[in-house]
Every structure is written in structure tokens, then in C-alpha cells.
Tab-separated table of C-alpha atoms in Angstrom:
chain	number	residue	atom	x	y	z
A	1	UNK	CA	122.220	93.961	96.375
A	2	UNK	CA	120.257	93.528	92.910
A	3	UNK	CA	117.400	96.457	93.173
A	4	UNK	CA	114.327	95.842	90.524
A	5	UNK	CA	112.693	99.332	90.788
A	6	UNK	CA	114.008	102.465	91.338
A	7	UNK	CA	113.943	103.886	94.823
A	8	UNK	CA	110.964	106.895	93.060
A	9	UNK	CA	108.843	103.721	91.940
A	10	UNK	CA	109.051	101.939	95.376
A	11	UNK	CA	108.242	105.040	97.578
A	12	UNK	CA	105.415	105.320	95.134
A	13	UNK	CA	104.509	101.815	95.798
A	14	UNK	CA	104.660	102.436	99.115
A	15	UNK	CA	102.751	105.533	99.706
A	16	UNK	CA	99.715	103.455	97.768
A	17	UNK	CA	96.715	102.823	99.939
A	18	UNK	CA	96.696	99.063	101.643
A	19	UNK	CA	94.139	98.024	98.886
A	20	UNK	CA	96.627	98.846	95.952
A	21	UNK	CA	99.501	97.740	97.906
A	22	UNK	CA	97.596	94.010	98.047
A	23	UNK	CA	97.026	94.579	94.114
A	24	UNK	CA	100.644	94.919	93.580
A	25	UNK	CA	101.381	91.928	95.719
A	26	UNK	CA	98.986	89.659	93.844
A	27	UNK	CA	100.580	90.555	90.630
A	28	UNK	CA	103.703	89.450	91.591
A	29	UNK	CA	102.008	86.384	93.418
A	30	UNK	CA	100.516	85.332	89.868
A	31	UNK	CA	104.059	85.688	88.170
A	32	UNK	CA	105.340	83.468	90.711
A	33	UNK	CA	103.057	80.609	91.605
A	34	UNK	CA	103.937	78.788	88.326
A	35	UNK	CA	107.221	77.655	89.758
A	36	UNK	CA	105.403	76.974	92.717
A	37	UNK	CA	102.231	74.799	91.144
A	38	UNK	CA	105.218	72.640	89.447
A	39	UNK	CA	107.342	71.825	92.320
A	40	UNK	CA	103.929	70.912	94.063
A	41	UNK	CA	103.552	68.337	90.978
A	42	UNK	CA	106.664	67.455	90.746
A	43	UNK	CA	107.369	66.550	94.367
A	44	UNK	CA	103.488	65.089	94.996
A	45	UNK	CA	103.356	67.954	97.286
A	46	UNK	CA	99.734	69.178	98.629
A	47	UNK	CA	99.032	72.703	96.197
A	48	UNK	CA	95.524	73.470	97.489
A	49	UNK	CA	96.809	75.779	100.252
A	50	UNK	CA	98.072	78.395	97.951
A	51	UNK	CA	95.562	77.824	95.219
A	52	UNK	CA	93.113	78.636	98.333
A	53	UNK	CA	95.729	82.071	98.994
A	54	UNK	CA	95.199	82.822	94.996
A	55	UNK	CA	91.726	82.597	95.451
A	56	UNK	CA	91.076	84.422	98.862
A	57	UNK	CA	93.404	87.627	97.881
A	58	UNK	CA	91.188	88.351	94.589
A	59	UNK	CA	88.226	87.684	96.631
A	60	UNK	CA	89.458	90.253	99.005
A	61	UNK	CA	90.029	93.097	96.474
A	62	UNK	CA	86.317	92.321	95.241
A	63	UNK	CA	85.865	93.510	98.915
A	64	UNK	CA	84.353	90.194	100.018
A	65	UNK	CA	85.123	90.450	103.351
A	66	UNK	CA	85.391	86.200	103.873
A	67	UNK	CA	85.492	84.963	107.881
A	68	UNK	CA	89.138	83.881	107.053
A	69	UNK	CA	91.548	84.762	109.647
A	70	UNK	CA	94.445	86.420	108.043
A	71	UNK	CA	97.074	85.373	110.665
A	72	UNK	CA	95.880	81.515	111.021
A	73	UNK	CA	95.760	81.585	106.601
A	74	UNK	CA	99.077	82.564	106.995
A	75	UNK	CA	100.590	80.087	109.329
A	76	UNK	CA	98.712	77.321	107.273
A	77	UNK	CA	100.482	78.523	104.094
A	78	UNK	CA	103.797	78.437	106.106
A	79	UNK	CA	103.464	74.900	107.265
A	80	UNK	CA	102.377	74.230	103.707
A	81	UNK	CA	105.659	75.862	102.595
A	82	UNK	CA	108.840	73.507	101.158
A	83	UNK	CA	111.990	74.047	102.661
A	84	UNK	CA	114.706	74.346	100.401
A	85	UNK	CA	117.344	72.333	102.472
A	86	UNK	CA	115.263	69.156	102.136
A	87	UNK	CA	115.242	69.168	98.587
A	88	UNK	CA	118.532	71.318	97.635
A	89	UNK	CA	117.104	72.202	94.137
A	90	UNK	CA	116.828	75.657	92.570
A	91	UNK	CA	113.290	74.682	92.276
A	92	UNK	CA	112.613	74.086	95.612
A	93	UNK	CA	114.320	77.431	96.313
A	94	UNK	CA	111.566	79.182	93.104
A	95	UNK	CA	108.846	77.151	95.133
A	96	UNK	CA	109.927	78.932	98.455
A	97	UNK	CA	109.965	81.999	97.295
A	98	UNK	CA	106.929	82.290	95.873
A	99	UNK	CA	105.263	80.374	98.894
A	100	UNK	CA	106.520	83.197	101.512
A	101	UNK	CA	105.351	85.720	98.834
A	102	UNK	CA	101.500	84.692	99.593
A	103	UNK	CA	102.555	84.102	102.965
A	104	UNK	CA	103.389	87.676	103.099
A	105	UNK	CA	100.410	89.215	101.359
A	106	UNK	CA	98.455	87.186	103.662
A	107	UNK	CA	100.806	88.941	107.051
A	108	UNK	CA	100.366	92.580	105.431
A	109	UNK	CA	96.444	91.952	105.074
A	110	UNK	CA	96.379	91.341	108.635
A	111	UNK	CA	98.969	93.751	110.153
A	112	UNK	CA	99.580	96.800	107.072
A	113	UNK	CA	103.426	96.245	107.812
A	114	UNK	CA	105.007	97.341	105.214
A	115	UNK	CA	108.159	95.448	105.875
A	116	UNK	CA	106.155	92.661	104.303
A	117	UNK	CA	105.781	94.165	101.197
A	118	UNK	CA	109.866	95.115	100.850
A	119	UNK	CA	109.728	91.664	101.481
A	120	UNK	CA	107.783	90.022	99.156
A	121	UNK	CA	109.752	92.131	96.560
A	122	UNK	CA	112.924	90.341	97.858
A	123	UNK	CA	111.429	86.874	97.299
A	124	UNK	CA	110.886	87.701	93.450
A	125	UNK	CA	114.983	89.168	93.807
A	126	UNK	CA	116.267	86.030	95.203
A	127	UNK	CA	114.666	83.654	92.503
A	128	UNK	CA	115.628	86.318	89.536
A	129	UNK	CA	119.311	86.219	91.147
A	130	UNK	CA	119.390	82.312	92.131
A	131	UNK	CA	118.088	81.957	88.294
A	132	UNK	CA	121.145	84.383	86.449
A	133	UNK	CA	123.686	82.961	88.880
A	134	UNK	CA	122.936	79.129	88.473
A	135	UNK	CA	123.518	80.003	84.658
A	136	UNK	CA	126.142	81.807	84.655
A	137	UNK	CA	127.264	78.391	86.651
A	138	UNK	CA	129.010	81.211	89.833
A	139	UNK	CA	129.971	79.743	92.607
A	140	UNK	CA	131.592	82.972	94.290
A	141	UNK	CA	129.685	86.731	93.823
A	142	UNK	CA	131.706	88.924	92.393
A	143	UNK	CA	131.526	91.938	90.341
A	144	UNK	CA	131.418	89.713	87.067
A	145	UNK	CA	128.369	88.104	88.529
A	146	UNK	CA	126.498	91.190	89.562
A	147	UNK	CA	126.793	92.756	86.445
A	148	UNK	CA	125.451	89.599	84.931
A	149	UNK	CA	122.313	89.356	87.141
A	150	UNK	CA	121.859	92.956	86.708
A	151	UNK	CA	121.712	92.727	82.569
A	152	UNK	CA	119.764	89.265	82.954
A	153	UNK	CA	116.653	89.257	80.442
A	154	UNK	CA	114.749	88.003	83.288
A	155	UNK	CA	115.631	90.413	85.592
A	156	UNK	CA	115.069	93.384	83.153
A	157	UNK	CA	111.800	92.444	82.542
A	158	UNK	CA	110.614	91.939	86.047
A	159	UNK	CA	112.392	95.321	86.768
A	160	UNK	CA	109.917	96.581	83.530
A	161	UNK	CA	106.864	94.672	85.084
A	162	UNK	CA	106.697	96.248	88.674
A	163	UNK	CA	107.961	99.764	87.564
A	164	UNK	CA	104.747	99.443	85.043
A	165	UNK	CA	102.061	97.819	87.826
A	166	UNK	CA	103.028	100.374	90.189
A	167	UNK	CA	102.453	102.784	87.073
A	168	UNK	CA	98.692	100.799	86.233
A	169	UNK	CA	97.658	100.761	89.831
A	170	UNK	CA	98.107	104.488	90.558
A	171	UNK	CA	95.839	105.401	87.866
A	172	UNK	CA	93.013	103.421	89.831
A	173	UNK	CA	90.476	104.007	91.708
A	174	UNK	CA	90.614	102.758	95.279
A	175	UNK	CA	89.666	99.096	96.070
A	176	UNK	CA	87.673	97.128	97.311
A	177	UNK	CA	86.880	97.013	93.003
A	178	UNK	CA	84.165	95.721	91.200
A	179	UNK	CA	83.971	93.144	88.938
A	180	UNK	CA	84.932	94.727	85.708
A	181	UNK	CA	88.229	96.278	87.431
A	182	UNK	CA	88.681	93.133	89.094
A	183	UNK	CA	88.823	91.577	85.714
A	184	UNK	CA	90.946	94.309	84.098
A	185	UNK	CA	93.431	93.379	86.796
A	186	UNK	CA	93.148	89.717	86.290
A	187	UNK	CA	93.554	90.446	82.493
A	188	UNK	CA	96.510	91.950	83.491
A	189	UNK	CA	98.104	88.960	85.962
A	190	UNK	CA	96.694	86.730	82.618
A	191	UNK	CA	99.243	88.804	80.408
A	192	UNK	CA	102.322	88.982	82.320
A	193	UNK	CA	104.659	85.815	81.710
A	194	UNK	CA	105.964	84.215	85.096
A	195	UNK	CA	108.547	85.277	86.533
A	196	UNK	CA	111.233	82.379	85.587
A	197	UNK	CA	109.959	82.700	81.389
């Protein structure tokens, strides 16, 4: 099973207060919705429902406490959500991924499970592994093809990226943030390539 961070970084991660843990989660949101916004485009598919999830989690670290019901925002991004085995493309399966990501942020901002987090993580792991693998053009897992994934560009640098936001978001103060750390945070989301380039 490919691991990104090191077990240290993701007890960290998970000892952060629910505010940072959302943070984290929207980082790795923004590195994935990309894959998402182009299978949307691609396919003539309906994108407003996770633009609406971008929107509403940065709105909720600004503390702006919006009627939205966490658990109904959720189920609408589900429904929202492509399924893989009607389209059978490694973009649908990038599209998925990242959909269940805000799907999950959405869950953990209504019940603090951290399961969803773990989760979310996962998501990012499957499209980093689907990625190396289709490459590599494996049709069995093997040893060979573990090692590959492992050493995978991509997968380094993700690895690099969430080791390093769990490093940026510990020095920080606790959220709900004002607007200047907001931005520094959004400056930060604006840096990071997605998670496919």
C-alpha cells in the first residue's frame, strides 16, 4: 500500500485542531479539482456543485459560519459525483477521486471523523497510483510496479507537498483566519501544481 507521508507527519496531521485539519483538506482539494473541472468539460457534466464546495470550505475557514447544512452539501456533491464504471476512463477515475475528496471535507466538517481525513488522503493515493501504473502500461501489481509508483515524480512530489502543508499549517495560528491568512493560504493552494502535473 503506497504511503505519501510518513506515519510522524500524519499523527501530526492528525493531532491538528478541526480548523487546520479542514486547511489541509482544502489544499489537497485545490491540487485535485483540475482533473475534476476537465472531466466536467469534457463530458458536459454539471461543475457548479463542487465549484460551490471550493467556495463554501474557504468561506468556512474565514469563519463565516453560512446556513449550509454540511450533511445535505455533502449528499448533493455525491449525487453530483461521476462514477467511474460508466465512463471506464482514468479520467473519470481522477474526476472521482477528487469529487469524494470535497465530499469528504464536507462529512468531516459535519461529524470531526477523522476516518474522513485518512480518507481523503487515499483519494489523492489512488489517482497518484492509477496515474504511475497506467504508464508503466501494468496490468498485474507486482513488486516491479510498486517500486515504480513509489519513485514516480508525481508521487514524490505530492509525498513533498503534504509532508510540507502539514509543516506550514502547524506554524499557524488557529482558524477561523482572517483575511490576510486566508490569502496566505490561498497563495499557497495558487502555488502548488495539481496533483496529475
Amino acid at each position: 500500500m503506497l504511503k505519501l507521508m510518513s506515519e510522524e507527519t500524519t499523527a501530526h496531521l492528525l493531532s491538528f485542531s478541526a480548523g487546520k485539519k479542514i486547511a489541509f483538506l482544502v489544499l489537497l482539494y485545490e491540487r485535485m479539482i483540475p482533473e475534476l473541472c476537465s472531466f466536467c468539460l469534457t463530458e458536459g457534466r454539471d461543475f457548479s456543485v463542487f465549484q460551490k464546495a471550493r467556495k463554501e470550505f474557504w468561506q468556512w475557514l474565514m469563519g463565516d459560519d453560512s446556513s449550509i447544512s454540511w450533511g445535505q452539501f455533502r449528499e448533493d456533491v455525491l449525487s453530483a459525483t461521476p462514477d467511474s464504471e460508466d465512463f471506464g476512463t482514468l479520467a473519470a477515475s481522477f474526476a472521482l477521486n477528487a469529487a469524494l475528496v470535497a465530499a469528504d471535507i464536507a462529512g468531516f466538517i459535519e461529524d470531526g471523523h477523522d476516518s474522513r481525513i485518512v480518507e481523503a488522503i487515499g483519494y489523492a493515493r489512488d489517482s497518484l497510483d492509477a496515474n504511475a501504473t497506467n504508464e508503466m502500461g501494468a496490468t498485474v501489481f507486482n513488486r516491479a510496479v510498486e517500486d515504480y509508483v513509489k519513485a514516480h515524480p508525481l508521487v514524490q512530489k505530492e509525498a513533498r507537498t503534504e509532508e510540507e502543508d502539514v509543516a506550514f499549517l502547524s506554524t499557524m495560528q488557529e482558524p477561523p483566519w482572517p483575511e490576510n491568512i486566508v490569502s496566505m493560504v490561498r497563495q499557497r493552494a495558487e502555488t502548488q501544481r495539481g496533483l496529475l502535473n
